[in-house]
Amino acid sequence: AGVLNFVLRDASEGFAVEARFGEIFEGDGTLNQISANGGFALGQDGFANITFQYREQDPTSRSTQRTDAANLIANGNPAQQANVRQPYAQIWGAPELKNDWTIFVNSAVPTSENQEVYFFGNIAERETEGGFFYRNPNSRSGVFTNGDIRAVVDTSLTGNESGVTSNCPALTSPGSGGDGVPLDPAAVLLDDLALSQLPGNCWVANNVLPGGYTPQFGGQLEDAAAVIGIRGEMDNGMSYDFSGGIGRNNVDFFLNNTWNPSRGPDGIEDGQLQRDFSLGSYQQFETNLNADFVMPIAVDAFASDLNFAFGAEWRNEQFQTRIGEVNAWEAGRFAFQTGSDPANPNTYSDGTTPLPNLSIGAHGFAGFSPQQAGTWDRANYAVYGDLEADIVENFTLAFALRFEDFDDFGTTTNFKLAARWGLTDRFALRGSASTGFRAPTPGQGNVTKVSTTTIQGELQQRGQIPPTNPIAILLGAEPLKPEDATNIAAGVVWDVTDNLSLTVDAFWIELKDRIALTGEIEISTIPVPPELQPQCPPPINLAQCLQILGVPGAADLNSVAFYTNDFATTTTGVDLVATWNLDFGGAGSGDLTAAWNYTKTKVDNAGSEVNRDRVVDLENFNPQNRGIFTYNHYIGGFRFLARASYYDEWVDGDFGGDNPADPRNYTISCIPGDDKCYGSEWILDLEAAYTFNDKWSVIVGAQNIADNFGPIDSDNLDGTIGQGTTYDTGIPFGSDGGFWYFRLRADF
């Protein structure tokens, strides 16, 4: 409901450089960063100001060995014990940040006494990489197993025969050991023996990945933007600003340390299984044209001129999904081995156990196939007007109106009314009422992808499909429309003394038609509707139908999700900021700032796809009370800072119930033993700086100096670590602990 006023550096001379080095108290997360800023003259009165930054940061790990991986190390067969990744099969922590650099330029050159041409823009790149979920070699369905049976494939079959019998045996897996119960040594021994005696035409992933694997997901990001314009003032006092801007953001996805299971041994070349994949990319490209004017108008009845601002904007957004490498998304010959004749299913040599369907695509995220790729555009134009004046002395009133027309969902008109009344020189009231909107992005309406997620502690394949997909429509999806907002705020500004100031603002925000992903909608048991049966004849299920409709990896999906306008929320809160300037005479001076925020969100009219846990997270995941208390002290060339941050209690919804008859399903709060419920926390930061010769500054400091990792994941309190998390993954200040840093700055 407000405006962020970014002020760009415009110095035409001077140079500053700063080096920063830091590390997490635990010894990981090492940061190296260097930045520089310089100002340069362009002609007599023009300038160019350039900023550069480069940084790299190592990953962190706050992990404990997963229960199932620990069981394999202790009780698995020799190959498993030797090949489970250590010290942790799955890493929980911050990802690695590499080659992160940014260049930003701001410049302007006068063309006359009242006019200038300006330009600002940036270009940036970075690469990040982090871990996915661990794939257990005794239980990951569609990869190592088919239920309780080993996923052994017969390489003599083409993979699409109907009613055939495999020459391979049906082997029973000894289990994952993920429930904390040690593996049965006898079952492990028999499994190891059976795997070693498989016929030459029989192949299973354990042959090449005996210890399981954990995919590593990352992206290479490129970001660039540029704005050029001309601004000035006419003889009648009206100012103008004409500008054009473009922006491009591109991310190339990759997934390493995984494989495409459906290719089986066909994925082995030169004796090596392909483990790394290029998945394709997303790209957003935007073009903006703006014309803005401001005209002061003398009105005798008012205490000031009437400020009249008006303008127009045209914007075009283009979202693009680009194809990944073929091996990342193709369905290999071992994707479907059950055939299409229900009376004659493909079976192992026992004649009764069905052959496995192996997962399609790079396991974890299959990337983008030709059917998923595409380019989607949307254009809109807007016009606005704004009036502002001091109606009487110390009473300011403003009104703005904006109309926009989007070529996909139509028009929207919004307003803002604001006022400020200075009752005294030290005390003023202020308030505003406005409406707003947020348009759905082209990406939200068109993206299709399949990825692995954890649902109630179990790994499942989830697909995100566009709301216009036929299956999404079957499940209740509709084309996206904009979110609508109504905002009301009121507050006071009080200069209590010359050194103490206070602002208090209360706000009320109602959001309707909020856009969010649905909960996980189970589809593996839903039959294909008659209208889709020409493309997907029985006994194909809905998940397999998605595969046929062009979503790689969909055949083994457990659930799908799509974006929807499915609920409304009401948010109320209070912001309080107090600033106190202090003078200690010969002991220096200081400033103390206390900022406190209370925010409470209530979910209204939740649709059928917003499940109970989602409601709990919307209302309780973010702490309702948040406070920051900062003190700076200055004496000579020294500066000292202390900052204390307070986080109120929060809840991570983890009940997962979907039975309407269960009263807990309607409990929008903490259910001990089901939800993850945590108390309040404090974080303390300290910093000291010294400046000498008016040019050199040395800064040392520590964030979270008490090394607070946050609460232990409550799922671990029963003694089982499960997926390897040590601390809860939703801690608002992170779980890396303390971070110390050293900065050296020079100004010339």
XYZ file of C-alpha atoms in Angstrom:
748
model
C 0.000 0.000 0.000
C 3.020 2.288 -0.061
C 5.888 3.419 -2.243
C 9.551 2.452 -2.100
C 11.667 5.443 -3.073
C 14.978 4.124 -4.398
C 17.598 6.860 -4.638
C 20.361 5.986 -7.094
C 23.947 7.114 -6.542
C 24.753 10.139 -8.683
C 28.241 11.185 -7.566
C 30.429 12.268 -10.503
C 33.679 11.720 -8.638
C 35.193 9.610 -5.894
C 35.944 5.949 -5.564
C 35.190 3.418 -2.805
C 36.141 -0.230 -2.504
C 35.203 -2.743 0.157
C 36.322 -6.303 0.836
C 34.286 -8.584 3.078
C 35.162 -11.976 4.501
C 32.986 -14.036 6.831
C 32.243 -17.525 8.052
C 29.585 -19.388 10.003
C 30.670 -20.222 13.559
C 30.469 -23.922 12.613
C 33.252 -23.404 10.071
C 31.171 -23.610 6.876
C 29.335 -21.043 4.782
C 32.559 -19.120 4.095
C 31.828 -15.825 2.311
C 34.219 -13.853 0.086
C 32.942 -10.593 -1.343
C 34.400 -7.508 -2.969
C 32.526 -4.423 -4.104
C 33.459 -1.068 -5.580
C 31.749 2.176 -6.542
C 33.083 5.002 -8.645
C 31.803 8.291 -10.004
C 32.940 9.778 -13.325
C 32.204 13.079 -15.041
C 30.482 13.087 -18.432
C 31.003 16.424 -20.113
C 30.672 19.540 -18.002
C 27.697 18.585 -15.809
C 26.966 14.956 -16.589
C 27.934 11.911 -14.582
C 28.221 8.142 -14.653
C 28.171 6.224 -11.391
C 29.202 2.555 -11.560
C 28.919 -0.118 -8.881
C 30.416 -3.617 -9.048
C 30.105 -6.560 -6.679
C 31.433 -10.124 -6.731
C 30.890 -12.830 -4.133
C 31.055 -16.560 -3.504
C 29.750 -18.476 -0.518
C 30.226 -22.106 0.499
C 27.230 -24.271 1.402
C 26.240 -25.093 4.958
C 25.057 -28.332 6.519
C 22.874 -28.699 9.606
C 22.165 -32.348 9.002
C 22.031 -35.624 10.879
C 22.365 -38.922 9.072
C 18.970 -40.097 7.878
C 17.529 -43.053 9.763
C 17.344 -45.265 6.695
C 20.878 -44.340 5.571
C 22.227 -45.037 9.066
C 20.519 -48.433 8.990
C 22.095 -49.234 5.634
C 25.532 -48.290 6.936
C 25.027 -50.470 10.003
C 23.075 -53.412 8.556
C 23.046 -53.242 4.768
C 25.006 -55.386 2.356
C 28.689 -54.528 1.797
C 28.013 -52.556 -1.399
C 25.373 -50.442 0.319
C 27.539 -49.830 3.371
C 30.431 -48.671 1.208
C 28.400 -46.409 -1.081
C 26.000 -44.509 1.170
C 27.189 -40.911 1.045
C 28.832 -39.736 4.244
C 28.823 -37.925 6.542
C 25.215 -37.368 5.425
C 23.198 -38.986 2.669
C 21.059 -35.856 2.465
C 22.204 -32.314 3.217
C 19.994 -29.741 4.929
C 21.439 -26.248 4.774
C 22.095 -23.226 2.596
C 23.096 -23.985 -1.021
C 26.440 -23.134 -2.564
C 26.675 -19.736 -4.253
C 29.197 -19.365 -7.084
C 30.267 -16.739 -9.594
C 27.817 -14.165 -8.244
C 28.562 -10.785 -9.796
C 26.620 -7.590 -10.496
C 27.332 -4.359 -12.364
C 25.002 -1.377 -11.965
C 25.269 1.919 -13.845
C 23.429 5.187 -13.256
C 24.133 8.201 -15.461
C 22.680 11.446 -16.757
C 23.790 14.160 -19.195
C 22.118 17.592 -19.424
C 20.968 18.598 -22.904
C 19.882 22.081 -21.834
C 19.416 24.097 -18.693
C 16.042 22.419 -17.981
C 16.436 18.983 -19.561
C 18.612 15.874 -19.261
C 18.931 12.424 -20.764
C 19.396 9.637 -18.239
C 20.222 5.952 -18.205
C 20.421 3.274 -15.539
C 20.743 -0.475 -15.792
C 22.295 -3.612 -14.439
C 23.671 -6.953 -15.495
C 24.189 -9.852 -13.110
C 24.943 -13.578 -13.012
C 25.110 -16.246 -10.325
C 24.997 -20.005 -9.888
C 23.538 -21.934 -6.983
C 23.443 -25.641 -6.211
C 21.737 -27.541 -3.399
C 20.565 -31.025 -2.538
C 17.336 -32.919 -3.117
C 15.940 -35.906 -1.226
C 17.873 -39.144 -0.752
C 16.809 -42.157 -2.843
C 16.953 -45.317 -0.730
C 18.255 -48.349 -2.689
C 15.800 -50.693 -0.969
C 12.582 -48.717 -1.193
C 12.492 -45.928 -3.812
C 9.569 -46.986 -5.969
C 9.954 -46.610 -9.710
C 13.732 -46.672 -9.348
C 14.926 -49.526 -7.134
C 11.616 -51.204 -6.316
C 8.062 -51.789 -7.433
C 6.299 -51.820 -4.081
C 8.116 -54.478 -2.040
C 9.593 -56.124 -5.166
C 12.950 -55.209 -6.711
C 12.525 -53.261 -9.963
C 14.370 -55.832 -12.098
C 14.036 -55.248 -15.833
C 14.475 -57.800 -18.578
C 16.748 -56.204 -21.176
C 15.627 -58.753 -23.778
C 12.168 -57.112 -23.828
C 11.571 -53.939 -25.776
C 9.491 -52.599 -22.939
C 6.136 -52.254 -24.701
C 5.029 -55.854 -25.249
C 1.592 -56.847 -24.010
C 0.930 -60.095 -22.197
C 4.523 -61.342 -21.975
C 6.465 -63.007 -19.175
C 9.878 -61.825 -18.102
C 12.719 -64.270 -17.733
C 13.805 -62.390 -14.582
C 12.879 -63.421 -11.033
C 10.705 -61.400 -8.665
C 13.020 -60.459 -5.794
C 11.697 -59.183 -2.461
C 13.437 -56.115 -1.058
C 14.663 -56.303 2.558
C 13.045 -52.906 3.280
C 14.291 -49.380 3.814
C 15.015 -49.344 7.531
C 13.527 -45.870 7.516
C 11.199 -46.548 10.440
C 14.115 -46.918 12.838
C 13.819 -50.704 12.977
C 17.160 -52.369 12.082
C 17.242 -54.344 8.860
C 16.968 -58.117 9.154
C 20.514 -59.446 8.523
C 19.132 -62.677 7.022
C 16.901 -60.759 4.564
C 19.828 -58.506 3.615
C 22.075 -61.534 3.010
C 19.483 -63.267 0.823
C 18.876 -60.052 -1.130
C 22.597 -59.561 -1.722
C 22.960 -63.156 -2.886
C 19.943 -62.905 -5.223
C 21.233 -59.679 -6.778
C 24.637 -61.244 -7.421
C 23.070 -64.227 -9.200
C 20.765 -62.380 -11.606
C 20.938 -63.665 -15.204
C 22.791 -61.528 -17.721
C 19.580 -60.212 -19.279
C 18.259 -59.015 -15.884
C 19.251 -55.576 -14.658
C 18.435 -53.499 -11.566
C 19.619 -50.030 -10.517
C 21.385 -51.540 -7.492
C 23.992 -52.824 -9.948
C 25.313 -49.276 -10.473
C 23.884 -47.292 -7.518
C 24.099 -49.734 -4.607
C 24.084 -47.040 -1.902
C 21.287 -44.961 -3.364
C 21.824 -41.349 -4.401
C 20.833 -37.749 -3.683
C 20.249 -35.502 -6.715
C 21.873 -32.054 -6.663
C 19.669 -29.322 -8.125
C 20.886 -25.936 -9.276
C 20.482 -23.056 -11.630
C 22.555 -20.539 -13.547
C 20.854 -17.156 -13.375
C 21.306 -14.222 -15.716
C 19.587 -10.913 -15.032
C 19.762 -7.689 -17.035
C 17.748 -4.499 -17.241
C 18.109 -1.059 -18.806
C 16.091 2.149 -18.728
C 16.724 5.223 -20.864
C 14.726 8.409 -20.691
C 14.536 12.153 -21.002
C 13.192 14.451 -18.303
C 12.926 18.141 -17.722
C 10.698 21.114 -16.991
C 8.744 23.330 -19.371
C 8.482 27.102 -19.154
C 5.004 26.825 -17.575
C 6.407 24.799 -14.656
C 5.176 21.391 -15.807
C 7.801 18.652 -15.501
C 7.904 15.632 -17.765
C 9.620 12.241 -17.868
C 9.578 9.947 -20.929
C 11.292 6.585 -20.567
C 11.607 3.138 -22.054
C 12.911 0.072 -20.301
C 13.627 -3.575 -20.942
C 14.373 -6.391 -18.529
C 15.418 -9.997 -19.002
C 15.757 -12.757 -16.430
C 16.903 -16.221 -17.490
C 17.635 -19.302 -15.398
C 19.128 -22.505 -16.806
C 18.338 -25.485 -14.581
C 20.567 -28.501 -14.060
C 20.321 -31.683 -12.008
C 23.428 -33.679 -11.112
C 24.043 -36.992 -9.355
C 20.791 -38.510 -10.624
C 19.667 -40.557 -13.669
C 16.704 -41.283 -15.902
C 15.421 -44.626 -14.499
C 13.206 -45.379 -17.509
C 16.340 -45.700 -19.668
C 17.769 -48.385 -17.376
C 21.034 -49.810 -18.714
C 20.466 -47.886 -21.976
C 21.683 -44.855 -20.031
C 25.148 -46.400 -19.667
C 27.681 -45.185 -22.225
C 31.371 -46.067 -22.189
C 30.770 -47.959 -18.983
C 29.345 -44.905 -17.182
C 25.752 -44.142 -16.267
C 24.702 -40.610 -17.228
C 24.291 -38.774 -13.926
C 24.170 -35.071 -14.898
C 21.444 -33.375 -16.955
C 20.620 -29.996 -18.444
C 16.909 -29.526 -17.759
C 16.002 -26.485 -19.845
C 15.282 -22.934 -18.776
C 12.771 -20.245 -17.853
C 13.023 -16.757 -19.302
C 11.027 -13.628 -18.513
C 11.353 -10.622 -20.825
C 9.590 -7.323 -20.156
C 9.267 -4.066 -22.069
C 7.977 -0.843 -20.505
C 7.151 2.563 -21.996
C 6.232 5.404 -19.643
C 5.169 9.034 -19.921
C 4.796 10.972 -16.658
C 3.906 14.623 -16.000
C 3.631 16.839 -12.921
C 1.932 20.240 -13.048
C 1.530 22.655 -10.095
C -1.753 24.595 -10.340
C -2.422 27.715 -8.284
C -5.757 27.473 -6.415
C -6.642 30.489 -4.300
C -8.908 28.454 -2.032
C -6.068 26.123 -0.997
C -3.110 26.777 1.281
C -0.757 25.460 -1.405
C -0.636 24.816 -5.123
C -2.609 21.829 -6.364
C -0.083 19.256 -7.528
C -1.486 17.450 -10.567
C 0.389 14.335 -11.714
C -0.725 12.169 -14.617
C 0.713 9.704 -17.062
C 0.466 6.517 -19.044
C 2.292 3.208 -19.262
C 2.479 0.328 -21.735
C 4.021 -2.977 -20.715
C 4.565 -6.303 -22.441
C 5.521 -9.472 -20.550
C 6.863 -12.572 -22.247
C 7.435 -15.847 -20.402
C 9.264 -18.687 -22.101
C 9.984 -22.305 -21.200
C 12.858 -23.853 -23.148
C 13.503 -27.533 -23.814
C 16.036 -29.509 -21.821
C 18.289 -32.218 -23.209
C 16.455 -35.257 -24.576
C 17.881 -37.719 -22.058
C 16.471 -35.624 -19.225
C 12.819 -35.964 -20.227
C 12.435 -38.860 -22.648
C 10.577 -42.027 -21.707
C 13.014 -44.920 -22.081
C 11.996 -48.436 -23.027
C 11.593 -49.466 -19.387
C 8.995 -46.824 -18.565
C 5.981 -49.068 -19.235
C 6.329 -52.839 -18.914
C 2.766 -53.704 -17.860
C 1.314 -53.490 -21.345
C -2.161 -52.245 -22.198
C -4.170 -55.488 -21.924
C -5.495 -55.888 -18.339
C -6.244 -59.559 -18.959
C -2.598 -60.280 -19.833
C -0.326 -58.081 -17.718
C 3.405 -58.366 -18.117
C 4.817 -60.394 -15.227
C 8.037 -61.768 -13.802
C 8.896 -65.406 -14.247
C 6.577 -66.271 -11.332
C 3.690 -65.420 -13.658
C 1.851 -63.278 -11.094
C 4.033 -60.351 -10.056
C 3.700 -57.389 -12.475
C 6.832 -55.973 -14.023
C 7.815 -52.482 -12.804
C 7.160 -49.136 -14.403
C 10.375 -47.134 -14.031
C 10.213 -43.371 -13.440
C 10.514 -41.174 -16.499
C 12.980 -38.331 -16.715
C 15.904 -37.112 -14.641
C 14.829 -38.302 -11.221
C 13.900 -35.381 -9.001
C 13.007 -32.963 -11.799
C 12.578 -34.177 -15.359
C 13.085 -30.813 -16.971
C 11.050 -29.574 -19.900
C 9.929 -31.583 -22.927
C 8.814 -30.146 -26.296
C 5.177 -30.394 -25.147
C 5.967 -28.259 -22.096
C 8.019 -25.671 -23.952
C 6.455 -22.525 -25.274
C 6.260 -18.746 -25.238
C 3.414 -16.812 -23.660
C 2.884 -13.057 -24.001
C 0.705 -10.525 -22.267
C 0.410 -6.782 -22.845
C -1.345 -4.086 -20.863
C -1.644 -0.328 -20.788
C -2.483 2.000 -17.928
C -3.374 5.648 -17.359
C -3.406 7.458 -14.032
C -4.045 10.790 -12.387
C -3.061 12.144 -8.976
C -4.154 15.289 -7.127
C -2.493 16.547 -3.937
C -2.657 19.827 -2.013
C -2.691 21.457 1.400
C -6.416 22.162 1.623
C -5.813 24.324 4.665
C -2.645 25.004 6.621
C -1.186 21.703 7.913
C -3.882 19.549 6.281
C -2.797 17.631 3.161
C -5.218 15.637 1.043
C -4.324 13.399 -1.909
C -6.349 11.313 -4.334
C -5.092 9.030 -7.116
C -6.889 6.913 -9.702
C -5.370 4.325 -12.052
C -6.993 2.336 -14.873
C -5.331 -0.683 -16.498
C -6.353 -2.957 -19.350
C -4.762 -6.433 -19.667
C -5.254 -8.398 -22.837
C -5.779 -11.685 -20.989
C -8.225 -10.951 -18.145
C -9.546 -7.453 -18.866
C -9.594 -4.170 -16.975
C -9.093 -3.035 -13.416
C -9.500 0.376 -11.778
C -7.944 1.270 -8.439
C -7.739 4.338 -6.233
C -5.969 5.757 -3.206
C -7.166 8.451 -0.832
C -4.646 9.768 1.717
C -4.583 12.573 4.249
C -2.230 14.111 6.824
C -3.300 16.568 9.506
C -0.621 18.316 11.529
C -2.420 19.187 14.770
C 0.728 20.818 16.177
C 4.302 21.253 15.019
C 5.105 17.991 16.799
C 1.987 15.859 16.384
C 0.216 14.727 13.204
C -2.427 12.240 12.160
C -2.241 10.357 8.884
C -4.348 7.796 7.107
C -5.174 6.228 3.765
C -7.679 4.014 2.024
C -6.919 2.291 -1.244
C -7.583 -0.632 -3.512
C -5.026 -2.650 -5.412
C -4.494 -5.787 -7.410
C -1.855 -8.307 -8.392
C -2.108 -9.821 -11.838
C -1.326 -13.516 -12.330
C 1.952 -13.915 -14.177
C 2.171 -15.676 -17.541
C 4.335 -18.282 -15.799
C 1.695 -19.100 -13.172
C -0.833 -19.725 -15.892
C 1.312 -21.884 -18.164
C 4.122 -23.726 -16.323
C 4.198 -27.530 -16.320
C 6.746 -29.483 -14.304
C 7.224 -32.683 -12.320
C 9.343 -32.812 -9.168
C 9.870 -34.867 -6.037
C 8.473 -33.551 -2.777
C 7.904 -34.829 0.741
C 4.301 -35.261 1.866
C 3.726 -36.350 5.453
C 7.289 -37.606 5.675
C 7.164 -39.669 2.471
C 8.757 -38.929 -0.901
C 6.213 -38.569 -3.672
C 6.191 -37.367 -7.250
C 4.126 -34.201 -7.624
C 3.212 -32.501 -10.864
C 2.455 -28.835 -11.376
C 0.146 -28.311 -14.323
C -1.420 -25.150 -15.799
C -4.978 -24.342 -14.700
C -5.948 -24.607 -18.372
C -4.752 -28.233 -18.636
C -7.720 -30.570 -19.358
C -6.968 -32.613 -16.238
C -6.733 -29.467 -14.103
C -10.118 -28.382 -15.460
C -11.479 -31.820 -14.563
C -10.231 -31.227 -11.007
C -11.948 -27.848 -10.769
C -9.381 -25.396 -12.172
C -10.393 -22.154 -13.857
C -8.398 -19.486 -15.717
C -6.569 -17.247 -13.254
C -7.850 -13.770 -12.465
C -6.131 -10.997 -10.492
C -5.985 -10.809 -6.735
C -7.921 -7.837 -5.362
C -6.895 -5.854 -2.285
C -8.572 -3.287 -0.069
C -6.257 -1.399 2.296
C -7.021 0.935 5.191
C -4.322 2.468 7.390
C -4.263 5.115 10.107
C -1.512 6.373 12.343
C 0.197 9.149 14.258
C 3.545 10.899 13.932
C 4.773 12.401 17.195
C 8.015 14.271 17.807
C 7.868 13.866 21.571
C 11.022 15.958 22.073
C 13.783 17.259 19.816
C 15.533 13.914 20.288
C 12.642 11.437 20.562
C 10.197 10.611 17.759
C 7.440 8.034 17.519
C 5.249 6.679 14.727
C 2.363 4.271 15.204
C 0.329 2.914 12.293
C -2.524 0.421 12.284
C -3.495 -1.365 9.082
C -6.248 -3.586 7.708
C -5.801 -5.439 4.425
C -8.385 -7.643 2.758
C -7.201 -9.845 -0.102
C -9.690 -11.655 -2.307
C -9.105 -14.297 -4.983
C -5.599 -14.990 -3.667
C -3.401 -16.979 -6.022
C -1.607 -20.014 -4.642
C -0.783 -23.578 -5.508
C -3.452 -26.016 -4.465
C -2.718 -28.758 -2.010
C -1.570 -32.106 -3.383
C -4.546 -33.583 -5.260
C -4.329 -37.379 -5.369
C -4.784 -38.583 -8.958
C -3.291 -42.097 -9.143
C -6.692 -43.688 -8.443
C -8.886 -41.268 -10.430
C -10.264 -42.801 -13.659
C -9.874 -41.002 -16.956
C -13.089 -39.111 -17.842
C -14.903 -40.054 -21.051
C -13.855 -36.879 -22.882
C -10.169 -37.842 -22.559
C -10.530 -41.565 -23.246
C -9.886 -41.216 -27.005
C -6.323 -40.167 -26.126
C -6.131 -42.235 -22.925
C -8.121 -45.484 -23.268
C -8.677 -47.774 -20.237
C -6.984 -49.096 -18.153
C -4.788 -45.974 -18.308
C -5.208 -43.872 -15.153
C -5.151 -40.112 -14.847
C -1.429 -39.951 -14.062
C -0.557 -42.019 -17.143
C -2.894 -39.825 -19.190
C -0.869 -36.772 -18.194
C 2.191 -38.574 -19.531
C 0.438 -39.152 -22.853
C -0.619 -35.489 -22.937
C 3.044 -34.467 -22.835
C 4.159 -34.251 -19.194
C 7.342 -36.337 -18.811
C 7.485 -38.354 -15.611
C 3.742 -38.009 -14.997
C 2.993 -41.729 -15.192
C 4.229 -42.330 -11.638
C 2.726 -39.174 -10.146
C 0.956 -39.457 -6.813
C -0.563 -35.997 -7.006
C -0.829 -32.779 -8.977
C -1.171 -29.120 -8.061
C -2.061 -26.004 -10.008
C -2.410 -22.303 -9.330
C -5.877 -21.168 -8.387
C -7.807 -18.146 -7.044
C -9.101 -20.195 -4.181
C -9.217 -18.229 -0.942
C -9.299 -14.843 0.751
C -7.495 -13.427 3.756
C -7.868 -10.519 6.140
C -4.683 -9.133 7.684
C -4.618 -6.682 10.572
C -1.648 -5.266 12.368
C 0.254 -2.432 13.975
C 3.659 -0.930 13.143
C 5.514 1.006 15.833
C 8.831 2.804 15.336
C 10.548 4.897 18.015
C 13.853 6.736 17.523
C 15.819 8.343 20.359
C 18.939 10.433 19.736
C 21.286 10.537 22.725
C 24.197 12.824 23.635
C 26.693 11.660 26.252
C 29.032 14.630 25.969
C 32.643 13.503 26.028
C 31.491 9.873 26.012
C 30.052 10.242 22.515
C 26.561 10.112 21.051
C 24.118 7.425 20.081
C 20.804 6.601 18.486
C 18.354 3.965 19.651
C 15.652 2.627 17.352
C 12.863 0.289 18.418
C 10.705 -1.206 15.678
C 7.813 -3.502 16.500
C 5.331 -5.164 14.190
C 2.209 -7.140 15.041
C 0.518 -8.859 12.110
C -2.329 -11.364 12.218
C -3.757 -13.055 9.149
C -7.098 -14.846 9.043
C -8.078 -17.089 6.146
C -11.584 -16.390 4.845
C -13.610 -18.476 2.428
C -10.933 -21.101 1.854
C -11.765 -23.160 -1.209
C -11.832 -26.922 -1.381
C -8.216 -27.144 -2.522
C -6.730 -25.150 0.387
C -6.189 -27.871 2.970
C -6.045 -27.488 6.726
C -2.217 -27.389 6.936
C -2.092 -24.626 4.325
C -4.538 -22.577 6.408
C -2.454 -23.141 9.543
C 0.689 -21.983 7.730
C -0.989 -18.858 6.363
C -2.232 -17.895 9.808
C 0.575 -19.074 12.067
C 3.781 -19.842 10.134
C 5.040 -16.256 10.292
C 5.472 -14.995 13.876
C 2.674 -12.558 14.721
C 5.015 -10.360 16.759
C 8.374 -9.242 15.425
C 10.672 -6.710 17.053
C 14.053 -5.160 16.202
C 15.941 -3.007 18.706
C 19.061 -1.267 17.362
C 21.570 0.948 19.155
C 24.466 2.771 17.457
C 27.123 4.561 19.523
C 29.642 7.038 18.066
C 32.808 8.311 19.734
C 35.723 9.735 17.793
C 36.458 7.468 14.848
C 34.668 4.545 16.484
C 31.159 3.231 15.921
C 29.535 0.395 17.885
C 26.290 -1.366 17.020
C 24.081 -3.757 18.989
C 20.885 -5.189 17.530
C 18.415 -7.539 19.208
C 15.718 -9.227 17.130
C 12.655 -10.909 18.601
C 10.576 -13.601 16.875
C 7.249 -14.631 18.362
C 6.080 -18.256 18.467
C 5.087 -19.920 15.212
C 3.471 -23.118 13.913
C 4.364 -25.348 10.969
C 1.177 -27.193 10.002
C 1.964 -30.901 9.848
C -1.281 -32.684 10.736
C -2.095 -33.701 7.176
C -5.623 -34.790 8.035
C -8.228 -34.680 5.289
C -11.120 -36.431 7.031
C -13.953 -33.891 7.503
C -15.276 -35.979 10.408
C -12.055 -35.492 12.374
C -12.486 -32.376 14.555
C -8.734 -31.759 14.422
C -9.142 -30.993 10.745
C -10.815 -27.722 11.728
C -8.324 -26.731 14.418
C -6.571 -23.671 13.017
C -3.843 -23.619 15.630
C -1.256 -25.966 17.073
C -2.070 -29.651 17.570
C 0.712 -30.985 19.831
C 2.109 -34.209 18.481
C 0.875 -33.454 14.962
C 1.857 -29.893 14.075
C 5.322 -28.463 14.685
C 4.773 -25.835 17.378
C 7.645 -23.595 18.491
C 8.173 -20.856 21.060
C 9.669 -17.387 20.758
C 13.363 -16.698 20.042
C 15.879 -13.821 20.369
C 18.831 -13.081 18.075
C 21.680 -10.689 18.972
C 24.034 -8.982 16.483
C 27.135 -6.925 17.377
C 29.424 -4.771 15.226
C 32.363 -2.422 15.786
C 33.936 -0.051 13.253
C 36.874 2.327 13.200
C 37.542 4.990 10.577
C 40.955 6.639 10.263
C 42.392 9.279 7.935
C 38.788 9.878 6.817
C 39.355 7.210 4.177
C 39.901 3.814 5.736
C 37.326 1.875 7.744
C 37.720 -1.448 9.489
C 34.516 -3.236 10.518
C 34.199 -6.468 12.495
C 30.971 -8.023 13.623
C 28.898 -11.074 14.268
C 25.305 -11.897 13.440
C 23.488 -14.195 15.851
C 26.397 -13.969 18.269
C 24.740 -16.380 20.728
C 24.864 -19.044 17.962
C 21.125 -19.751 18.143
C 20.229 -22.511 15.679
C 16.553 -22.384 16.528
C 14.465 -25.297 17.757
C 15.195 -28.940 17.052
C 12.818 -30.380 14.451
C 10.001 -31.724 16.616
C 9.774 -34.805 14.379
C 13.120 -35.838 15.896
C 12.015 -35.638 19.508
C 10.907 -39.283 19.489
C 14.516 -40.313 18.794
C 14.122 -40.977 15.055
C 15.798 -38.487 12.736
C 13.739 -39.441 9.687
C 14.890 -37.406 6.691
C 18.028 -36.075 8.358
C 16.860 -32.655 9.499
C 18.397 -31.529 12.771
C 16.560 -28.216 13.082
C 13.163 -27.276 11.744
C 13.338 -26.085 8.132
C 10.869 -23.228 8.734
C 12.871 -21.284 11.329
C 12.303 -17.586 10.444
C 15.938 -16.616 11.080
C 17.462 -19.777 9.604
C 19.311 -22.648 11.278
C 22.924 -21.904 10.289
C 23.777 -20.331 13.642
C 26.201 -17.459 14.194
C 28.120 -15.706 11.418
C 31.208 -13.533 11.933
C 32.614 -11.124 9.351
C 35.424 -8.673 8.673
C 35.143 -5.711 6.302
C 37.807 -3.323 5.042
C 36.610 -0.208 3.240
C 38.480 2.611 1.535
C 36.969 5.885 0.275
C 38.948 8.161 -2.046
